[in-house]
XYZ file of C-alpha atoms in Angstrom:
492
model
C -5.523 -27.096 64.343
C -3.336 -30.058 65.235
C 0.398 -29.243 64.059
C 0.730 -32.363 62.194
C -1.851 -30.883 59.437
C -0.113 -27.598 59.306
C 3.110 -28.677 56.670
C 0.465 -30.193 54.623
C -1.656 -26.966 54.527
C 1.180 -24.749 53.959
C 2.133 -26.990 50.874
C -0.962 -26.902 49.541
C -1.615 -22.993 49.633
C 2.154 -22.949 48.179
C 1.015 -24.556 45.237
C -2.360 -22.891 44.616
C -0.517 -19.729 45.054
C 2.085 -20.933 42.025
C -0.694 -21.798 39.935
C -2.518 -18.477 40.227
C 0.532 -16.842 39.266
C 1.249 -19.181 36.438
C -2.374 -18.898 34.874
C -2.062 -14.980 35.071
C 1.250 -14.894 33.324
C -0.135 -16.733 30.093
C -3.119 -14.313 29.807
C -0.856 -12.152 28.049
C 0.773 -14.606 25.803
C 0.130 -15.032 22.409
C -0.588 -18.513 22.527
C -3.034 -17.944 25.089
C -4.548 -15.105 22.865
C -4.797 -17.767 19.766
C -6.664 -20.504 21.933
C -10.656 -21.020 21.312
C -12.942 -19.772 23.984
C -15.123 -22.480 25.546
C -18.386 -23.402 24.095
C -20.531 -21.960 27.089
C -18.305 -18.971 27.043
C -17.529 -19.010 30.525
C -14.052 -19.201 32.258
C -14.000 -21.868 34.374
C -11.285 -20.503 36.090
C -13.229 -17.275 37.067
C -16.077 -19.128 38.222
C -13.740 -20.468 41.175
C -12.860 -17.602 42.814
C -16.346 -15.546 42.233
C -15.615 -13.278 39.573
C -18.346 -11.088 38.123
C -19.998 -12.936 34.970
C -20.839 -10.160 31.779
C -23.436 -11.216 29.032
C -22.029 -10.843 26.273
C -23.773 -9.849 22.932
C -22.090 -10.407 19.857
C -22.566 -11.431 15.971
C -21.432 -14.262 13.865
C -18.902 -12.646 11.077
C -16.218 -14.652 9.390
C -13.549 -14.022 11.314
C -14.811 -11.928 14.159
C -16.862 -15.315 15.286
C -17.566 -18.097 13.700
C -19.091 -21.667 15.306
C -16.491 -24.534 14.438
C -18.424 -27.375 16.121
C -19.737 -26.411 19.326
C -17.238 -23.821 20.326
C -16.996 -19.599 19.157
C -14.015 -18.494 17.700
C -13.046 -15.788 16.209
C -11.277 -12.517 16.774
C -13.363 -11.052 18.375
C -13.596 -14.451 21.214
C -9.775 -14.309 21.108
C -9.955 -10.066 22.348
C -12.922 -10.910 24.646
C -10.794 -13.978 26.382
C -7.660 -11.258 26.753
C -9.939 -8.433 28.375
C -11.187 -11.498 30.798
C -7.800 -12.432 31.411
C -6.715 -8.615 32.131
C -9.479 -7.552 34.063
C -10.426 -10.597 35.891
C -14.328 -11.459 34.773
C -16.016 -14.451 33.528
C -18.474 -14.436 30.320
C -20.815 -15.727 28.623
C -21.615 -15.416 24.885
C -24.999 -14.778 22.801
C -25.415 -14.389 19.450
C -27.739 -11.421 19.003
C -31.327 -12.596 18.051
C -32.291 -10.448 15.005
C -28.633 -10.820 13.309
C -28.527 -7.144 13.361
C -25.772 -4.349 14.326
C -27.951 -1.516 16.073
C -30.219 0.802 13.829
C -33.479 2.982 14.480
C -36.429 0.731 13.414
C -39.403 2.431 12.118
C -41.246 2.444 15.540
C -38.136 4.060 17.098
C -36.705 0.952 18.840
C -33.217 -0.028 18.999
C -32.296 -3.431 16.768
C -29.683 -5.742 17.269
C -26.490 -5.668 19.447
C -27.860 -1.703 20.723
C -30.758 -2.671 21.232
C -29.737 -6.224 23.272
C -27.536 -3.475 25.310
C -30.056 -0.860 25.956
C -32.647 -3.380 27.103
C -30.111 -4.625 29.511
C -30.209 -8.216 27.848
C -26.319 -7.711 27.483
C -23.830 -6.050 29.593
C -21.712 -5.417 26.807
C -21.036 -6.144 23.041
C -17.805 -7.286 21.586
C -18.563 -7.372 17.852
C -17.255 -5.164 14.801
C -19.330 -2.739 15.861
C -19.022 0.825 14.277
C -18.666 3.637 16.643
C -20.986 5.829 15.337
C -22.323 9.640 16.704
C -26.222 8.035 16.560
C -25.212 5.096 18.762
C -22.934 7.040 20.941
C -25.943 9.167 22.078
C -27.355 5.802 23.322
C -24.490 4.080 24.353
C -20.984 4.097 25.279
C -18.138 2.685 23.420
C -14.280 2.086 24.473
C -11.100 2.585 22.434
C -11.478 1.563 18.645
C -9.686 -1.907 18.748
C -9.821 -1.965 15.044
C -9.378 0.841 12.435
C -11.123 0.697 9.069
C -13.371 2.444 6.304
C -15.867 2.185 3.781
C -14.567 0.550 0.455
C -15.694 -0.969 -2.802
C -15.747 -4.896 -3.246
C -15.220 -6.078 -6.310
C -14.788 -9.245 -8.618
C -11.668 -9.090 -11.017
C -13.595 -10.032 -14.236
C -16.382 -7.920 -13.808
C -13.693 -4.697 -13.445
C -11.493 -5.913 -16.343
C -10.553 -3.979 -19.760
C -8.975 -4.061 -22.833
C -5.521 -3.131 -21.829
C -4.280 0.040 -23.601
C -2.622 0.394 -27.168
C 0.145 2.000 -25.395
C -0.023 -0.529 -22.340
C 4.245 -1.240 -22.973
C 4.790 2.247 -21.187
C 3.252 1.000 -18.096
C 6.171 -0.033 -16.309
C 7.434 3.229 -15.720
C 5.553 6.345 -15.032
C 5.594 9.377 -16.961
C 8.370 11.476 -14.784
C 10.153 8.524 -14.733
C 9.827 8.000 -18.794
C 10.586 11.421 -18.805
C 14.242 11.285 -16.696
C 15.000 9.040 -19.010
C 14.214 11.185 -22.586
C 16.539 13.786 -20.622
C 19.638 11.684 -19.071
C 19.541 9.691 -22.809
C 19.647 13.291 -24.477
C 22.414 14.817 -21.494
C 24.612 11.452 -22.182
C 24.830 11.624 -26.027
C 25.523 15.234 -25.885
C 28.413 14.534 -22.819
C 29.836 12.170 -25.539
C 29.388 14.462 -28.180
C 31.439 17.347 -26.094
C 33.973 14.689 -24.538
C 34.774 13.367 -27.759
C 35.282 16.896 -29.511
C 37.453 17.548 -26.398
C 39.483 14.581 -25.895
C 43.045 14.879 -28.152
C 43.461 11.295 -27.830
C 39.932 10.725 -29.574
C 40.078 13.441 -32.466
C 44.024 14.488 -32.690
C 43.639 16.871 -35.480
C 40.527 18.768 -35.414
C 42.112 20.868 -38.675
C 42.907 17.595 -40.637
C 40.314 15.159 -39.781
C 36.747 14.461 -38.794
C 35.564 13.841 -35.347
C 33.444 10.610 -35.779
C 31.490 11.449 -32.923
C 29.262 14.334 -34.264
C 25.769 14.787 -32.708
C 24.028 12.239 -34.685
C 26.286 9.567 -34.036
C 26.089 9.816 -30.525
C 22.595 9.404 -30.562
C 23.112 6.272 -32.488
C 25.998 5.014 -30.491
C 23.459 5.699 -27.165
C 20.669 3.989 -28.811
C 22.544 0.822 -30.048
C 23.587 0.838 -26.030
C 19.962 0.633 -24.862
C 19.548 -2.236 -27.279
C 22.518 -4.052 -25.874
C 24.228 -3.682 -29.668
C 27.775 -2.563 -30.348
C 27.660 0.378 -32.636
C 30.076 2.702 -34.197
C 32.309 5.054 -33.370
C 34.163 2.928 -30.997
C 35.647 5.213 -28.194
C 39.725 5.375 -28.322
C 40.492 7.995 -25.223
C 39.935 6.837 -21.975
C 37.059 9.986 -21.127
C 35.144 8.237 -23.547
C 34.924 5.034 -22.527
C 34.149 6.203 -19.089
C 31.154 7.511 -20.111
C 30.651 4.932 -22.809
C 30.743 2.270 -19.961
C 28.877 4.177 -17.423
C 26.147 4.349 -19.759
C 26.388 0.857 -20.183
C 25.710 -0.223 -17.190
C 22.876 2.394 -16.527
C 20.883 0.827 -19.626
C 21.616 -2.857 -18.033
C 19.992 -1.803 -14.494
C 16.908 -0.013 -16.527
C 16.349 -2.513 -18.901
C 16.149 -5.533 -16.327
C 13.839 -3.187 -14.082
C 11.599 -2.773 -17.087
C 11.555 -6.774 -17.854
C 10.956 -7.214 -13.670
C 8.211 -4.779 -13.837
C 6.781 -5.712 -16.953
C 5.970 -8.961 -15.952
C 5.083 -8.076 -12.682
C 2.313 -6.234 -14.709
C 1.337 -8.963 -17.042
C 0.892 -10.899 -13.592
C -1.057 -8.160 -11.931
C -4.673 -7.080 -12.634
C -4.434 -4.086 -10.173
C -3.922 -1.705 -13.034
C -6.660 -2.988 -14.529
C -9.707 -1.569 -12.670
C -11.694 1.358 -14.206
C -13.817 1.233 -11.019
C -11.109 2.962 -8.919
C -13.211 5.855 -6.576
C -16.632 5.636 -5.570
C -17.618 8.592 -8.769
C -15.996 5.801 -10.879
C -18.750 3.237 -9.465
C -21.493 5.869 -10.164
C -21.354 6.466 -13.519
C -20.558 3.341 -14.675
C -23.965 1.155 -15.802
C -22.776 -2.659 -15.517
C -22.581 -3.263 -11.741
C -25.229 -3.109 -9.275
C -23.967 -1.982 -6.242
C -25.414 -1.735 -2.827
C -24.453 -2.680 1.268
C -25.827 -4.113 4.741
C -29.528 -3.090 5.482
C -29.742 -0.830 8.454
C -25.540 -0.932 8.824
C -23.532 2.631 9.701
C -22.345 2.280 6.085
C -25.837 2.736 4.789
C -26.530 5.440 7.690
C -22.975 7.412 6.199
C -24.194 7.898 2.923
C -27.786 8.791 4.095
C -26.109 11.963 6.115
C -23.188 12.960 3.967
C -23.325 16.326 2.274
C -21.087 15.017 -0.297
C -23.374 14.809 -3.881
C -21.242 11.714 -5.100
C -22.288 9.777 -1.334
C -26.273 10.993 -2.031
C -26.316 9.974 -5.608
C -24.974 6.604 -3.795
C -27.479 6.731 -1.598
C -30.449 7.831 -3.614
C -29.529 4.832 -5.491
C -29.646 2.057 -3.103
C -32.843 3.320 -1.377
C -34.944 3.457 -4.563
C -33.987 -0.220 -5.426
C -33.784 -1.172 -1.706
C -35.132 -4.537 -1.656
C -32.834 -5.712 -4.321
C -29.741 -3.575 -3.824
C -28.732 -3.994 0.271
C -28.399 -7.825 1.556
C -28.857 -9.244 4.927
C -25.465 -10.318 5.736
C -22.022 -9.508 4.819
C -21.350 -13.930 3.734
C -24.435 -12.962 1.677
C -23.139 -9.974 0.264
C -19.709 -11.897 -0.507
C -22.007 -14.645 -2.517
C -23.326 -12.321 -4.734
C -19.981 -10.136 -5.360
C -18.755 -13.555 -6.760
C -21.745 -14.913 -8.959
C -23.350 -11.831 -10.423
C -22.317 -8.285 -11.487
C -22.504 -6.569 -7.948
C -20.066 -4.595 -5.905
C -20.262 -4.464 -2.301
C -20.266 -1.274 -0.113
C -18.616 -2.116 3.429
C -15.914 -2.103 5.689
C -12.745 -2.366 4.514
C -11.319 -4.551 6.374
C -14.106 -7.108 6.229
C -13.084 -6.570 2.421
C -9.573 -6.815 2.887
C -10.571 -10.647 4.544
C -12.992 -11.012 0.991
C -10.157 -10.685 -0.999
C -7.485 -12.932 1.344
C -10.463 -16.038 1.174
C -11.488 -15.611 -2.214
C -8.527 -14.745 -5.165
C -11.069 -13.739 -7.949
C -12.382 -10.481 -5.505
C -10.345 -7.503 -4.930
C -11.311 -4.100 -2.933
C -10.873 -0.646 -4.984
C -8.355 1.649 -3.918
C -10.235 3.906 -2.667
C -11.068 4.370 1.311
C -13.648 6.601 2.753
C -14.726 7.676 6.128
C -12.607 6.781 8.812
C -13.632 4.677 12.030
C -13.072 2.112 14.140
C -14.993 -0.957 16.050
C -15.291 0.001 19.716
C -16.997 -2.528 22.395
C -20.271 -1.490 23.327
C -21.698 -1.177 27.076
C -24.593 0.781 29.242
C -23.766 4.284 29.554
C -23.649 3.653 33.096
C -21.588 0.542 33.278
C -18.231 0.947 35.403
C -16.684 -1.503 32.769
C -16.273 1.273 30.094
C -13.255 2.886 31.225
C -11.888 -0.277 32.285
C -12.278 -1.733 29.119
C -10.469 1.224 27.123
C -7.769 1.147 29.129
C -7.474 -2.621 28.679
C -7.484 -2.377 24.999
C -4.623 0.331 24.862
C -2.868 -2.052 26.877
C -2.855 -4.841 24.402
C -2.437 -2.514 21.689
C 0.880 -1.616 23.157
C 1.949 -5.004 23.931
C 1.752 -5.549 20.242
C -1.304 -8.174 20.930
C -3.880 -6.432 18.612
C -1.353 -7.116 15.610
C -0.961 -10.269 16.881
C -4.487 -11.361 16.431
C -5.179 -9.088 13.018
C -2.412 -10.805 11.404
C -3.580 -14.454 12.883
C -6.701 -13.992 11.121
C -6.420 -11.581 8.487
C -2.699 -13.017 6.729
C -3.059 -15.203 3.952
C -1.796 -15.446 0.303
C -4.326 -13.528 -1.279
C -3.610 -10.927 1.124
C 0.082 -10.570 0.512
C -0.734 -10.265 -2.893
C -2.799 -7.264 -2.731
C -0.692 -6.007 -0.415
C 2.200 -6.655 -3.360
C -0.079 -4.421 -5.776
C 2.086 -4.104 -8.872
C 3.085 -0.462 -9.260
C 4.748 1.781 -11.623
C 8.708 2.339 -11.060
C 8.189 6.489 -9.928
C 12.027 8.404 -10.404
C 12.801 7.624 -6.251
C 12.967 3.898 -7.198
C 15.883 4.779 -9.573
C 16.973 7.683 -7.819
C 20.287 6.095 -7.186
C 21.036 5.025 -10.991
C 20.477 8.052 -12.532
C 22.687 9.838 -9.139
C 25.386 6.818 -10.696
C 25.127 8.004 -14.557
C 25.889 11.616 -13.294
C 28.883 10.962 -11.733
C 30.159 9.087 -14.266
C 29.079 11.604 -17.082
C 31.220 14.622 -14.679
C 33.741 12.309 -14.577
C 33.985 11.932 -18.033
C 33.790 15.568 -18.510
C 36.558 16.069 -15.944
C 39.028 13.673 -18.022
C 38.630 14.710 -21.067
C 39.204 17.810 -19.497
C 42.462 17.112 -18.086
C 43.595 15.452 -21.530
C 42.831 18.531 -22.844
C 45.288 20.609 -20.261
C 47.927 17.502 -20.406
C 47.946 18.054 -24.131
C 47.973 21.948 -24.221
C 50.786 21.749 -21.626
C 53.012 20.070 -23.919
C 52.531 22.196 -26.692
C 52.752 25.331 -24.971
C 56.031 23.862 -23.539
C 57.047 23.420 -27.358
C 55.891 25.978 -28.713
C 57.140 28.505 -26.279
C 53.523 30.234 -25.477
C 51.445 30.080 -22.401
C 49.212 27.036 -21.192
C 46.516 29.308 -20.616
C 46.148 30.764 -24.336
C 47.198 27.449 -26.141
C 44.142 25.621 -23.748
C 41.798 28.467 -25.252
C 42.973 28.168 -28.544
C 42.533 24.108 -28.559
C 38.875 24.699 -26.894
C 38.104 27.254 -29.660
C 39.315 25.151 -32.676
C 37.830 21.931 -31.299
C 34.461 23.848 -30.430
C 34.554 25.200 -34.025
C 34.373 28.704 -32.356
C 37.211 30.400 -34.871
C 35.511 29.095 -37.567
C 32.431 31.071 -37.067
C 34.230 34.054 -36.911
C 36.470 33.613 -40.013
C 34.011 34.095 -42.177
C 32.621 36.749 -40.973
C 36.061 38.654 -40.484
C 36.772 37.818 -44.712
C 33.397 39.522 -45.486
C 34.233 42.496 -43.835
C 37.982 42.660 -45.219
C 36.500 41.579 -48.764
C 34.058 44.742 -48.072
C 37.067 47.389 -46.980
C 38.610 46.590 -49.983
């Protein structure tokens, strides 16, 4: 080669070298992730340096893939472009013919994506596919790239009732109503005690009448968790300490129960009767059925469990008008009639993001995840796994559930209103006990200041004039009085 042509040679492998390396550091990026494939599916880039092509097999589910003009999208186009970009292949996409996922028909042929797989008209299938034990046996499937269950979809007014005549409880649940029967009850009766206690509130327990008996304490912590002044007014400083600490612990509760209160006017997730899947069977109003020929319908076929065969004794008697074709159909007729839909949860979870007027139960039954389908032969399996635990730990799986999945509907659910449980105000009643020992602790000491002086006067010991004082103020002495006249009165 003449040596005039070898700088401009050199240059030009430089530069093809720097844009290799630049394309292959943005297959990992997010923003490459969140790009649309191509329309024909195939990576141009691939096809230059004579990459193995895959057929891919897929399904169009809003948002796995969807057609926006001429072009796939989808999450399930945005994983398939990573694994390209990762293992260095070139694609192309087909919807599978049937619209199917992979069942047993009734001549014992595979349908849909299985069936596209096991007659070799796709290499693989990226799809939310179901890894189930009856499709294992047929085909292989890689790491789960996406976790999920079987749940109840639901419109809001079709699941609404009456609320309850007691439905101003709700805010708080029943341990938590009940810590705070029993720190109102412990408070009153540490005011009681403190104020019996106290010299500087009741002076003279032989000459005059402690204001603070049992009854008015009550009253006096009542009026506080009405915001209202009410008598006695506390003079010695133990007290007011507990006076004011209970003060402020009615404040904090009463503006949670206002927060949470409305939060419940403003939520209807208390509001669903249809809560587990026995709830579903014994009601009467809702139809209820899911996908034809989908691992949902195959689960409650097999189960053991008499709730899932009631379930499924139902939708096979009223087959034709019970399971739908596809899950946008199934979504139609959640919204316009009195139906609830049996599927995936996470498909559900998207249901209730898109449309505000559906919301999923609470209640989530068998596990599983979507795995990508191939031969049970293909070398790509292994591959493949590994390649999806990859961008699971590179945090690009979250990535792309939260680009498609996030929405305000979704943050909403995900905001369920709940009742306040006794953790949430763990740390105010922790607050109110402090403050009630140290109110026992200073009335205490005024007690001990005030025995000390009169012992000092009265020329006895601090020890026996601080019983004494307990004993009169505790109306112990008193008690036994009477008892010791009777039995003089008797002698005599």
């Amino acid at each position: 080669m003449d040596k005039g042509l070898h700088f401009p040679v050199w240059v030009i492998t430089a530069l093809l070298v720097l844009r290799e390396s630049s394309q292959a550091g943005e297959e990992n990026h997010p923003e490459m992730l969140a790009a649309s494939t191509s329309g024909s599916g195939i990576d141009s880039r691939g096809s230059a340096e004579g990459l193995p092509t895959l057929t891919v097999t897929t399904i169009l589910e809003d948002p796995y893939v969807m057609v926006r003009g001429a072009e796939l999208e989808g999450y399930c186009m945005d994983l398939l472009r990573a694994l390209a970009g990762m293992l260095r292949f070139q694609y192309r996409v087909k919807v599978v013919g049937d619209g199917q996922y992979g069942a047993v028909s009734a001549s014992g042929n595979w349908t849909g994506m299985i069936g596209e797989i096991l007659r070799k008209e796709a290499d693989i299938a990226v799809a939310p596919l179901t890894v189930t034990s009856a499709r294992e046996e047929v085909v292989s499937f890689t790491t789960p790239f996406l976790q999920t269950g079987i749940g109840i979809l639901l419109r809001k007014d079709t699941v609404s009732q009456e609320m309850s005549f007691f439905h101003f409880l709700s805010p708080f649940s029943k341990e938590t109503w009940t810590g705070l029967l029993f720190a109102y009850l412990l408070t009153c009766f540490c005011l009681f005690l403190v104020a019996r206690l106290s010299p500087c509130e009741w002076n003279e327990p032989k000459n005059e009448e402690n204001h603070f008996t049992f009854l008015n304490s009550l009253w006096f912590g009542a009026g506080a968790l009405a915001l209202q002044g009410v008598t006695p007014r506390p003079q010695a400083l133990s007290v007011r300490v507990i006076a004011v600490v209970w003060w402020l612990f009615t404040l904090a509760l009463l503006a949670a129960y206002i927060a949470n209160f409305t939060a419940l006017l403003s939520s209807g997730s208390e509001q669903l009767p249809i809560q587990t899947f026995e709830d579903l069977v014994k009601q009467r109003n809702l139809e209820f059925g899911t996908l034809e020929g989908s691992s949902t319908f195959y689960f409650f076929k097999n189960s053991k469990n008499p709730i899932h065969q009631m379930i499924y004794e139902y939708m096979e008697k009223r087959r034709e008008h019970v399971l739908v074709k596809t899950y946008q159909e199934a979504v139609q007729r959640v919204m316009e009639s009195n139906y609830a839909f049996i599927g995936e949860s996470i498909s559900q979870d998207l249901a209730a993001a898109r449309h505000c007027n559906l919301i999923r139960a609470p209640e989530v039954i068998g596990a599983r995840g979507f795995g990508i389908a191939t031969t049970q032969a293909s070398p790509w399996t292994k591959p493949l796994s590994i390649a999806v635990l990859k961008l699971r730990e590179l945090g690009d799986l979250d990535y792309l559930r939260n680009k498609w999945w996030e929405s305000s509907c979704l943050r909403q659910s995900r905001d369920r209103w709940r009742p306040l449980e006794p953790p949430a105000l763990g740390g105010l009643f922790l607050a109110l006990g402090i403050g009630l020992a140290l109110g026992v602790i200073a009335a205490v000491a005024e007690l001990s200041n005030s025995s000390r002086h009169t012992a000092g006067t009265a020329k006895k010991s601090c020890c026996s004039v601080f019983i004494e004082e307990i004993c009169t103020r505790l109306r112990i002495k008193e008690n036994a009085r009477p008892s010791q006249e009777t039995s003089g009165k008797a002698t005599a």
